[in-house]
Amino acid sequence: MNERNANHAATAPAYFSAYDIHAYYGESYIVQGVSLNIHEGEILALLGRNGAGKTSTLRALARLDDPMLTHGEIWLDRQPLHQMKAWQAAQAGIGLVPEDRRIIQGLTVEENIQLAQIEKPIGWSIDRIYDLFPRLGERRKQEGTTLSGGEQQMLAIGRALARDIKLLLLDEPYEGLAPVIVQEIEKTLHHIREQGMTTVIVEQNAVAALNLADRAVILDTGQVVFDGTAKEVLDNEQLRHEYLAI
């Protein structure tokens, strides 16, 4: 570890940190120097208008190849992720739930979860996941792609937890869901936060995300324009109007 990296790891108070990350889709400069810090057990809302770079930032944090990270450092629980491939970051504890959920066709609910459990889980056994999401337990033998949208989101989150992850990244988890299902997902996220899970949520329903989150980072054209508490955003009408259109 070089001196700069050692200083970052030694002085950063956060459980998860990104320092000055830059990423491109082809020649398009999407993520332009984003930095953020998240303490263990926090929920961070990553917000902004359409095209602000939220999903691209999330994917860069998960070390996916699109967008391509070209500069910056990413640390999780003192582990450097910025030189890792996506599968290595996943093994290090990153769990990304993409907007399209990616439930595997032809597999049951239980098989989708079991496939994620490469090794015997220490914290999140399949029974614990069913306790968290009783509907999944009731439908364990049903093909995953035949579930309702809300149930598929539950399955996608449960599948991520099944790998005993350290950081949960959620991309538009409320997209297309009825309000009553959104409330159910919110209660679940509160519950897993109480058990120490650290979470980043990207969500167009900014008010719902802010009501869930401890802190918020707002992006505009790939750059951070606000980093503070969720309450500060909820209390600042000008900030909400300018950057979130609410």
mmCIF file with all atom_site columns, C-alpha atoms in Angstrom, residues 12-205:
data_model
loop_
_atom_site.group_PDB
_atom_site.id
_atom_site.type_symbol
_atom_site.label_atom_id
_atom_site.label_alt_id
_atom_site.label_comp_id
_atom_site.label_asym_id
_atom_site.label_entity_id
_atom_site.label_seq_id
_atom_site.pdbx_PDB_ins_code
_atom_site.Cartn_x
_atom_site.Cartn_y
_atom_site.Cartn_z
_atom_site.occupancy
_atom_site.B_iso_or_equiv
_atom_site.pdbx_formal_charge
_atom_site.auth_seq_id
_atom_site.auth_comp_id
_atom_site.auth_asym_id
_atom_site.auth_atom_id
_atom_site.pdbx_PDB_model_num
ATOM 1   C CA . ALA A 1 12  ? -11.102 7.890   6.710   1.00 0.00 ? 12  ALA A CA 1
ATOM 2   C CA . PRO A 1 13  ? -13.767 7.665   9.426   1.00 0.00 ? 13  PRO A CA 1
ATOM 3   C CA . ALA A 1 14  ? -16.210 5.918   7.141   1.00 0.00 ? 14  ALA A CA 1
ATOM 4   C CA . TYR A 1 15  ? -16.921 2.253   6.590   1.00 0.00 ? 15  TYR A CA 1
ATOM 5   C CA . PHE A 1 16  ? -17.263 2.844   2.846   1.00 0.00 ? 16  PHE A CA 1
ATOM 6   C CA . SER A 1 17  ? -15.512 5.667   1.016   1.00 0.00 ? 17  SER A CA 1
ATOM 7   C CA . ALA A 1 18  ? -15.066 6.817   -2.563  1.00 0.00 ? 18  ALA A CA 1
ATOM 8   C CA . TYR A 1 19  ? -12.447 9.448   -3.342  1.00 0.00 ? 19  TYR A CA 1
ATOM 9   C CA . ASP A 1 20  ? -12.549 11.546  -6.486  1.00 0.00 ? 20  ASP A CA 1
ATOM 10  C CA . ILE A 1 21  ? -13.941 8.864   -8.793  1.00 0.00 ? 21  ILE A CA 1
ATOM 11  C CA . HIS A 1 22  ? -14.222 9.522   -12.523 1.00 0.00 ? 22  HIS A CA 1
ATOM 12  C CA . ALA A 1 23  ? -15.919 7.194   -15.000 1.00 0.00 ? 23  ALA A CA 1
ATOM 13  C CA . TYR A 1 24  ? -16.820 7.127   -18.707 1.00 0.00 ? 24  TYR A CA 1
ATOM 14  C CA . TYR A 1 25  ? -19.307 5.402   -20.986 1.00 0.00 ? 25  TYR A CA 1
ATOM 15  C CA . GLY A 1 26  ? -17.191 5.275   -24.113 1.00 0.00 ? 26  GLY A CA 1
ATOM 16  C CA . GLU A 1 27  ? -16.138 8.884   -24.630 1.00 0.00 ? 27  GLU A CA 1
ATOM 17  C CA . SER A 1 28  ? -18.967 10.293  -22.503 1.00 0.00 ? 28  SER A CA 1
ATOM 18  C CA . TYR A 1 29  ? -17.644 11.703  -19.224 1.00 0.00 ? 29  TYR A CA 1
ATOM 19  C CA . ILE A 1 30  ? -20.377 10.657  -16.785 1.00 0.00 ? 30  ILE A CA 1
ATOM 20  C CA . VAL A 1 31  ? -18.967 10.579  -13.239 1.00 0.00 ? 31  VAL A CA 1
ATOM 21  C CA . GLN A 1 32  ? -16.858 13.673  -12.672 1.00 0.00 ? 32  GLN A CA 1
ATOM 22  C CA . GLY A 1 33  ? -14.950 13.526  -9.424  1.00 0.00 ? 33  GLY A CA 1
ATOM 23  C CA . VAL A 1 34  ? -17.528 12.087  -7.010  1.00 0.00 ? 34  VAL A CA 1
ATOM 24  C CA . SER A 1 35  ? -16.466 11.561  -3.395  1.00 0.00 ? 35  SER A CA 1
ATOM 25  C CA . LEU A 1 36  ? -18.612 10.173  -0.583  1.00 0.00 ? 36  LEU A CA 1
ATOM 26  C CA . ASN A 1 37  ? -18.307 8.566   2.828   1.00 0.00 ? 37  ASN A CA 1
ATOM 27  C CA . ILE A 1 38  ? -20.741 6.206   4.526   1.00 0.00 ? 38  ILE A CA 1
ATOM 28  C CA . HIS A 1 39  ? -20.581 5.021   8.112   1.00 0.00 ? 39  HIS A CA 1
ATOM 29  C CA . GLU A 1 40  ? -21.391 1.439   9.009   1.00 0.00 ? 40  GLU A CA 1
ATOM 30  C CA . GLY A 1 41  ? -25.122 0.923   9.377   1.00 0.00 ? 41  GLY A CA 1
ATOM 31  C CA . GLU A 1 42  ? -26.059 4.141   7.573   1.00 0.00 ? 42  GLU A CA 1
ATOM 32  C CA . ILE A 1 43  ? -28.473 4.499   4.687   1.00 0.00 ? 43  ILE A CA 1
ATOM 33  C CA . LEU A 1 44  ? -27.280 7.030   2.115   1.00 0.00 ? 44  LEU A CA 1
ATOM 34  C CA . ALA A 1 45  ? -29.674 8.389   -0.515  1.00 0.00 ? 45  ALA A CA 1
ATOM 35  C CA . LEU A 1 46  ? -27.863 9.182   -3.779  1.00 0.00 ? 46  LEU A CA 1
ATOM 36  C CA . LEU A 1 47  ? -30.150 11.645  -5.516  1.00 0.00 ? 47  LEU A CA 1
ATOM 37  C CA . GLY A 1 48  ? -30.419 13.945  -8.531  1.00 0.00 ? 48  GLY A CA 1
ATOM 38  C CA . ARG A 1 49  ? -32.455 14.620  -11.627 1.00 0.00 ? 49  ARG A CA 1
ATOM 39  C CA . ASN A 1 50  ? -32.550 12.194  -14.561 1.00 0.00 ? 50  ASN A CA 1
ATOM 40  C CA . GLY A 1 51  ? -29.142 12.103  -16.204 1.00 0.00 ? 51  GLY A CA 1
ATOM 41  C CA . ALA A 1 52  ? -27.325 13.409  -13.116 1.00 0.00 ? 52  ALA A CA 1
ATOM 42  C CA . GLY A 1 53  ? -25.096 10.325  -12.973 1.00 0.00 ? 53  GLY A CA 1
ATOM 43  C CA . LYS A 1 54  ? -26.670 8.431   -10.069 1.00 0.00 ? 54  LYS A CA 1
ATOM 44  C CA . THR A 1 55  ? -26.857 4.963   -11.597 1.00 0.00 ? 55  THR A CA 1
ATOM 45  C CA . SER A 1 56  ? -23.478 5.400   -13.278 1.00 0.00 ? 56  SER A CA 1
ATOM 46  C CA . THR A 1 57  ? -21.943 6.256   -9.914  1.00 0.00 ? 57  THR A CA 1
ATOM 47  C CA . LEU A 1 58  ? -23.593 3.244   -8.307  1.00 0.00 ? 58  LEU A CA 1
ATOM 48  C CA . ARG A 1 59  ? -22.293 0.949   -11.037 1.00 0.00 ? 59  ARG A CA 1
ATOM 49  C CA . ALA A 1 60  ? -18.813 2.442   -10.744 1.00 0.00 ? 60  ALA A CA 1
ATOM 50  C CA . LEU A 1 61  ? -18.872 1.771   -6.996  1.00 0.00 ? 61  LEU A CA 1
ATOM 51  C CA . ALA A 1 62  ? -19.780 -1.860  -7.742  1.00 0.00 ? 62  ALA A CA 1
ATOM 52  C CA . ARG A 1 63  ? -16.797 -1.967  -10.138 1.00 0.00 ? 63  ARG A CA 1
ATOM 53  C CA . LEU A 1 64  ? -18.825 -2.853  -13.205 1.00 0.00 ? 64  LEU A CA 1
ATOM 54  C CA . ASP A 1 65  ? -17.146 -2.208  -16.563 1.00 0.00 ? 65  ASP A CA 1
ATOM 55  C CA . ASP A 1 66  ? -19.848 0.201   -17.691 1.00 0.00 ? 66  ASP A CA 1
ATOM 56  C CA . PRO A 1 67  ? -19.110 2.917   -16.905 1.00 0.00 ? 67  PRO A CA 1
ATOM 57  C CA . MET A 1 68  ? -15.339 2.426   -16.883 1.00 0.00 ? 68  MET A CA 1
ATOM 58  C CA . LEU A 1 69  ? -13.638 3.808   -13.780 1.00 0.00 ? 69  LEU A CA 1
ATOM 59  C CA . THR A 1 70  ? -10.598 5.807   -14.897 1.00 0.00 ? 70  THR A CA 1
ATOM 60  C CA . HIS A 1 71  ? -9.531  7.535   -11.687 1.00 0.00 ? 71  HIS A CA 1
ATOM 61  C CA . GLY A 1 72  ? -10.170 7.480   -7.963  1.00 0.00 ? 72  GLY A CA 1
ATOM 62  C CA . GLU A 1 73  ? -10.174 5.177   -4.971  1.00 0.00 ? 73  GLU A CA 1
ATOM 63  C CA . ILE A 1 74  ? -12.933 3.054   -3.432  1.00 0.00 ? 74  ILE A CA 1
ATOM 64  C CA . TRP A 1 75  ? -12.619 1.498   0.025   1.00 0.00 ? 75  TRP A CA 1
ATOM 65  C CA . LEU A 1 76  ? -14.919 -0.893  1.868   1.00 0.00 ? 76  LEU A CA 1
ATOM 66  C CA . ASP A 1 77  ? -14.065 -1.857  5.447   1.00 0.00 ? 77  ASP A CA 1
ATOM 67  C CA . ARG A 1 78  ? -10.432 -0.881  4.756   1.00 0.00 ? 78  ARG A CA 1
ATOM 68  C CA . GLN A 1 79  ? -10.296 -2.996  1.598   1.00 0.00 ? 79  GLN A CA 1
ATOM 69  C CA . PRO A 1 80  ? -9.305  -1.200  -1.641  1.00 0.00 ? 80  PRO A CA 1
ATOM 70  C CA . LEU A 1 81  ? -11.864 -1.984  -4.342  1.00 0.00 ? 81  LEU A CA 1
ATOM 71  C CA . HIS A 1 82  ? -10.715 0.405   -7.069  1.00 0.00 ? 82  HIS A CA 1
ATOM 72  C CA . GLN A 1 83  ? -8.332  -2.124  -8.639  1.00 0.00 ? 83  GLN A CA 1
ATOM 73  C CA . MET A 1 84  ? -10.820 -4.995  -8.453  1.00 0.00 ? 84  MET A CA 1
ATOM 74  C CA . LYS A 1 85  ? -13.081 -6.490  -11.079 1.00 0.00 ? 85  LYS A CA 1
ATOM 75  C CA . ALA A 1 86  ? -16.806 -6.653  -10.371 1.00 0.00 ? 86  ALA A CA 1
ATOM 76  C CA . TRP A 1 87  ? -16.676 -10.290 -9.227  1.00 0.00 ? 87  TRP A CA 1
ATOM 77  C CA . GLN A 1 88  ? -13.838 -9.501  -6.829  1.00 0.00 ? 88  GLN A CA 1
ATOM 78  C CA . ALA A 1 89  ? -15.730 -6.517  -5.397  1.00 0.00 ? 89  ALA A CA 1
ATOM 79  C CA . ALA A 1 90  ? -18.741 -8.798  -4.957  1.00 0.00 ? 90  ALA A CA 1
ATOM 80  C CA . GLN A 1 91  ? -16.601 -11.278 -3.039  1.00 0.00 ? 91  GLN A CA 1
ATOM 81  C CA . ALA A 1 92  ? -15.303 -8.375  -0.918  1.00 0.00 ? 92  ALA A CA 1
ATOM 82  C CA . GLY A 1 93  ? -18.853 -7.585  0.141   1.00 0.00 ? 93  GLY A CA 1
ATOM 83  C CA . ILE A 1 94  ? -20.525 -5.368  -2.487  1.00 0.00 ? 94  ILE A CA 1
ATOM 84  C CA . GLY A 1 95  ? -24.116 -6.336  -3.252  1.00 0.00 ? 95  GLY A CA 1
ATOM 85  C CA . LEU A 1 96  ? -25.765 -4.515  -6.159  1.00 0.00 ? 96  LEU A CA 1
ATOM 86  C CA . VAL A 1 97  ? -29.507 -4.842  -6.773  1.00 0.00 ? 97  VAL A CA 1
ATOM 87  C CA . PRO A 1 98  ? -29.991 -3.412  -10.285 1.00 0.00 ? 98  PRO A CA 1
ATOM 88  C CA . GLU A 1 99  ? -33.133 -1.671  -11.468 1.00 0.00 ? 99  GLU A CA 1
ATOM 89  C CA . ASP A 1 100 ? -34.136 -4.637  -13.655 1.00 0.00 ? 100 ASP A CA 1
ATOM 90  C CA . ARG A 1 101 ? -33.627 -7.049  -10.684 1.00 0.00 ? 101 ARG A CA 1
ATOM 91  C CA . ARG A 1 102 ? -32.243 -9.787  -12.975 1.00 0.00 ? 102 ARG A CA 1
ATOM 92  C CA . ILE A 1 103 ? -34.206 -12.678 -11.553 1.00 0.00 ? 103 ILE A CA 1
ATOM 93  C CA . ILE A 1 104 ? -32.975 -15.831 -13.285 1.00 0.00 ? 104 ILE A CA 1
ATOM 94  C CA . GLN A 1 105 ? -35.617 -17.339 -15.544 1.00 0.00 ? 105 GLN A CA 1
ATOM 95  C CA . GLY A 1 106 ? -36.403 -21.000 -14.992 1.00 0.00 ? 106 GLY A CA 1
ATOM 96  C CA . LEU A 1 107 ? -35.253 -21.030 -11.360 1.00 0.00 ? 107 LEU A CA 1
ATOM 97  C CA . THR A 1 108 ? -37.520 -21.036 -8.333  1.00 0.00 ? 108 THR A CA 1
ATOM 98  C CA . VAL A 1 109 ? -37.359 -18.423 -5.605  1.00 0.00 ? 109 VAL A CA 1
ATOM 99  C CA . GLU A 1 110 ? -35.306 -20.773 -3.467  1.00 0.00 ? 110 GLU A CA 1
ATOM 100 C CA . GLU A 1 111 ? -32.975 -21.696 -6.319  1.00 0.00 ? 111 GLU A CA 1
ATOM 101 C CA . ASN A 1 112 ? -32.339 -18.007 -7.065  1.00 0.00 ? 112 ASN A CA 1
ATOM 102 C CA . ILE A 1 113 ? -31.282 -17.507 -3.452  1.00 0.00 ? 113 ILE A CA 1
ATOM 103 C CA . GLN A 1 114 ? -29.289 -20.719 -3.226  1.00 0.00 ? 114 GLN A CA 1
ATOM 104 C CA . LEU A 1 115 ? -27.377 -19.830 -6.371  1.00 0.00 ? 115 LEU A CA 1
ATOM 105 C CA . ALA A 1 116 ? -26.156 -16.665 -4.642  1.00 0.00 ? 116 ALA A CA 1
ATOM 106 C CA . GLN A 1 117 ? -24.987 -18.632 -1.616  1.00 0.00 ? 117 GLN A CA 1
ATOM 107 C CA . ILE A 1 118 ? -21.643 -19.764 -2.983  1.00 0.00 ? 118 ILE A CA 1
ATOM 108 C CA . GLU A 1 119 ? -20.550 -20.773 0.497   1.00 0.00 ? 119 GLU A CA 1
ATOM 109 C CA . LYS A 1 120 ? -22.530 -21.508 3.635   1.00 0.00 ? 120 LYS A CA 1
ATOM 110 C CA . PRO A 1 121 ? -23.715 -18.110 4.875   1.00 0.00 ? 121 PRO A CA 1
ATOM 111 C CA . ILE A 1 122 ? -22.553 -16.864 8.260   1.00 0.00 ? 122 ILE A CA 1
ATOM 112 C CA . GLY A 1 123 ? -25.233 -14.247 8.839   1.00 0.00 ? 123 GLY A CA 1
ATOM 113 C CA . TRP A 1 124 ? -27.992 -14.499 6.240   1.00 0.00 ? 124 TRP A CA 1
ATOM 114 C CA . SER A 1 125 ? -29.253 -18.056 6.032   1.00 0.00 ? 125 SER A CA 1
ATOM 115 C CA . ILE A 1 126 ? -32.142 -18.825 3.708   1.00 0.00 ? 126 ILE A CA 1
ATOM 116 C CA . ASP A 1 127 ? -34.442 -19.210 6.725   1.00 0.00 ? 127 ASP A CA 1
ATOM 117 C CA . ARG A 1 128 ? -33.439 -15.753 7.963   1.00 0.00 ? 128 ARG A CA 1
ATOM 118 C CA . ILE A 1 129 ? -34.239 -14.324 4.524   1.00 0.00 ? 129 ILE A CA 1
ATOM 119 C CA . TYR A 1 130 ? -37.659 -15.977 4.632   1.00 0.00 ? 130 TYR A CA 1
ATOM 120 C CA . ASP A 1 131 ? -38.189 -14.449 8.090   1.00 0.00 ? 131 ASP A CA 1
ATOM 121 C CA . LEU A 1 132 ? -37.387 -11.068 6.568   1.00 0.00 ? 132 LEU A CA 1
ATOM 122 C CA . PHE A 1 133 ? -39.601 -11.681 3.535   1.00 0.00 ? 133 PHE A CA 1
ATOM 123 C CA . PRO A 1 134 ? -42.373 -14.138 4.522   1.00 0.00 ? 134 PRO A CA 1
ATOM 124 C CA . ARG A 1 135 ? -43.881 -13.907 1.025   1.00 0.00 ? 135 ARG A CA 1
ATOM 125 C CA . LEU A 1 136 ? -40.730 -15.442 -0.420  1.00 0.00 ? 136 LEU A CA 1
ATOM 126 C CA . GLY A 1 137 ? -41.018 -18.337 2.003   1.00 0.00 ? 137 GLY A CA 1
ATOM 127 C CA . GLU A 1 138 ? -44.607 -18.891 0.909   1.00 0.00 ? 138 GLU A CA 1
ATOM 128 C CA . ARG A 1 139 ? -43.516 -18.906 -2.749  1.00 0.00 ? 139 ARG A CA 1
ATOM 129 C CA . ARG A 1 140 ? -40.186 -20.684 -2.391  1.00 0.00 ? 140 ARG A CA 1
ATOM 130 C CA . LYS A 1 141 ? -41.054 -23.281 -5.048  1.00 0.00 ? 141 LYS A CA 1
ATOM 131 C CA . GLN A 1 142 ? -42.529 -20.753 -7.504  1.00 0.00 ? 142 GLN A CA 1
ATOM 132 C CA . GLU A 1 143 ? -40.482 -19.632 -10.504 1.00 0.00 ? 143 GLU A CA 1
ATOM 133 C CA . GLY A 1 144 ? -38.909 -16.294 -9.620  1.00 0.00 ? 144 GLY A CA 1
ATOM 134 C CA . THR A 1 145 ? -39.859 -14.497 -12.833 1.00 0.00 ? 145 THR A CA 1
ATOM 135 C CA . THR A 1 146 ? -43.565 -15.202 -12.234 1.00 0.00 ? 146 THR A CA 1
ATOM 136 C CA . LEU A 1 147 ? -43.626 -13.205 -8.989  1.00 0.00 ? 147 LEU A CA 1
ATOM 137 C CA . SER A 1 148 ? -45.188 -9.764  -8.789  1.00 0.00 ? 148 SER A CA 1
ATOM 138 C CA . GLY A 1 149 ? -42.916 -6.755  -9.161  1.00 0.00 ? 149 GLY A CA 1
ATOM 139 C CA . GLY A 1 150 ? -42.756 -6.180  -5.426  1.00 0.00 ? 150 GLY A CA 1
ATOM 140 C CA . GLU A 1 151 ? -42.013 -9.826  -4.734  1.00 0.00 ? 151 GLU A CA 1
ATOM 141 C CA . GLN A 1 152 ? -39.266 -9.815  -7.358  1.00 0.00 ? 152 GLN A CA 1
ATOM 142 C CA . GLN A 1 153 ? -37.712 -6.807  -5.615  1.00 0.00 ? 153 GLN A CA 1
ATOM 143 C CA . MET A 1 154 ? -37.849 -8.709  -2.331  1.00 0.00 ? 154 MET A CA 1
ATOM 144 C CA . LEU A 1 155 ? -36.174 -11.657 -4.025  1.00 0.00 ? 155 LEU A CA 1
ATOM 145 C CA . ALA A 1 156 ? -33.465 -9.452  -5.533  1.00 0.00 ? 156 ALA A CA 1
ATOM 146 C CA . ILE A 1 157 ? -32.686 -7.956  -2.121  1.00 0.00 ? 157 ILE A CA 1
ATOM 147 C CA . GLY A 1 158 ? -32.830 -11.353 -0.420  1.00 0.00 ? 158 GLY A CA 1
ATOM 148 C CA . ARG A 1 159 ? -30.509 -12.818 -3.023  1.00 0.00 ? 159 ARG A CA 1
ATOM 149 C CA . ALA A 1 160 ? -27.992 -10.033 -2.393  1.00 0.00 ? 160 ALA A CA 1
ATOM 150 C CA . LEU A 1 161 ? -28.148 -10.550 1.373   1.00 0.00 ? 161 LEU A CA 1
ATOM 151 C CA . ALA A 1 162 ? -27.634 -14.281 0.885   1.00 0.00 ? 162 ALA A CA 1
ATOM 152 C CA . ARG A 1 163 ? -24.001 -13.576 0.008   1.00 0.00 ? 163 ARG A CA 1
ATOM 153 C CA . ASP A 1 164 ? -23.402 -12.025 3.455   1.00 0.00 ? 164 ASP A CA 1
ATOM 154 C CA . ILE A 1 165 ? -22.604 -8.675  1.896   1.00 0.00 ? 165 ILE A CA 1
ATOM 155 C CA . LYS A 1 166 ? -21.214 -5.633  3.713   1.00 0.00 ? 166 LYS A CA 1
ATOM 156 C CA . LEU A 1 167 ? -22.711 -2.931  1.489   1.00 0.00 ? 167 LEU A CA 1
ATOM 157 C CA . LEU A 1 168 ? -26.091 -3.035  -0.251  1.00 0.00 ? 168 LEU A CA 1
ATOM 158 C CA . LEU A 1 169 ? -26.443 -0.893  -3.395  1.00 0.00 ? 169 LEU A CA 1
ATOM 159 C CA . LEU A 1 170 ? -30.052 -0.407  -4.525  1.00 0.00 ? 170 LEU A CA 1
ATOM 160 C CA . ASP A 1 171 ? -30.881 1.075   -7.929  1.00 0.00 ? 171 ASP A CA 1
ATOM 161 C CA . GLU A 1 172 ? -34.480 2.355   -8.144  1.00 0.00 ? 172 GLU A CA 1
ATOM 162 C CA . PRO A 1 173 ? -35.933 -0.235  -5.746  1.00 0.00 ? 173 PRO A CA 1
ATOM 163 C CA . TYR A 1 174 ? -39.394 1.414   -5.752  1.00 0.00 ? 174 TYR A CA 1
ATOM 164 C CA . GLU A 1 175 ? -39.722 1.663   -9.540  1.00 0.00 ? 175 GLU A CA 1
ATOM 165 C CA . GLY A 1 176 ? -43.155 0.521   -10.680 1.00 0.00 ? 176 GLY A CA 1
ATOM 166 C CA . LEU A 1 177 ? -44.292 -0.593  -7.226  1.00 0.00 ? 177 LEU A CA 1
ATOM 167 C CA . ALA A 1 178 ? -47.585 0.253   -5.550  1.00 0.00 ? 178 ALA A CA 1
ATOM 168 C CA . PRO A 1 179 ? -47.323 2.562   -2.512  1.00 0.00 ? 179 PRO A CA 1
ATOM 169 C CA . VAL A 1 180 ? -48.259 -0.220  -0.102  1.00 0.00 ? 180 VAL A CA 1
ATOM 170 C CA . ILE A 1 181 ? -45.403 -2.367  -1.453  1.00 0.00 ? 181 ILE A CA 1
ATOM 171 C CA . VAL A 1 182 ? -42.998 0.588   -1.245  1.00 0.00 ? 182 VAL A CA 1
ATOM 172 C CA . GLN A 1 183 ? -43.886 0.903   2.433   1.00 0.00 ? 183 GLN A CA 1
ATOM 173 C CA . GLU A 1 184 ? -43.211 -2.794  2.919   1.00 0.00 ? 184 GLU A CA 1
ATOM 174 C CA . ILE A 1 185 ? -39.794 -2.535  1.269   1.00 0.00 ? 185 ILE A CA 1
ATOM 175 C CA . GLU A 1 186 ? -39.023 0.558   3.392   1.00 0.00 ? 186 GLU A CA 1
ATOM 176 C CA . LYS A 1 187 ? -39.829 -1.354  6.592   1.00 0.00 ? 187 LYS A CA 1
ATOM 177 C CA . THR A 1 188 ? -37.527 -4.147  5.477   1.00 0.00 ? 188 THR A CA 1
ATOM 178 C CA . LEU A 1 189 ? -34.664 -1.739  4.768   1.00 0.00 ? 189 LEU A CA 1
ATOM 179 C CA . HIS A 1 190 ? -35.151 -0.143  8.178   1.00 0.00 ? 190 HIS A CA 1
ATOM 180 C CA . HIS A 1 191 ? -35.026 -3.623  9.713   1.00 0.00 ? 191 HIS A CA 1
ATOM 181 C CA . ILE A 1 192 ? -31.790 -4.647  8.036   1.00 0.00 ? 192 ILE A CA 1
ATOM 182 C CA . ARG A 1 193 ? -30.263 -1.254  8.880   1.00 0.00 ? 193 ARG A CA 1
ATOM 183 C CA . GLU A 1 194 ? -31.035 -1.965  12.540  1.00 0.00 ? 194 GLU A CA 1
ATOM 184 C CA . GLN A 1 195 ? -29.027 -5.153  12.103  1.00 0.00 ? 195 GLN A CA 1
ATOM 185 C CA . GLY A 1 196 ? -26.011 -3.191  10.856  1.00 0.00 ? 196 GLY A CA 1
ATOM 186 C CA . MET A 1 197 ? -26.389 -3.246  7.077   1.00 0.00 ? 197 MET A CA 1
ATOM 187 C CA . THR A 1 198 ? -24.866 -0.282  5.241   1.00 0.00 ? 198 THR A CA 1
ATOM 188 C CA . THR A 1 199 ? -26.925 0.816   2.237   1.00 0.00 ? 199 THR A CA 1
ATOM 189 C CA . VAL A 1 200 ? -26.821 3.211   -0.710  1.00 0.00 ? 200 VAL A CA 1
ATOM 190 C CA . ILE A 1 201 ? -30.146 3.847   -2.419  1.00 0.00 ? 201 ILE A CA 1
ATOM 191 C CA . VAL A 1 202 ? -30.615 5.523   -5.806  1.00 0.00 ? 202 VAL A CA 1
ATOM 192 C CA . GLU A 1 203 ? -34.265 6.455   -6.201  1.00 0.00 ? 203 GLU A CA 1
ATOM 193 C CA . GLN A 1 204 ? -36.308 8.853   -8.330  1.00 0.00 ? 204 GLN A CA 1
ATOM 194 C CA . ASN A 1 205 ? -38.888 8.981   -5.535  1.00 0.00 ? 205 ASN A CA 1
#
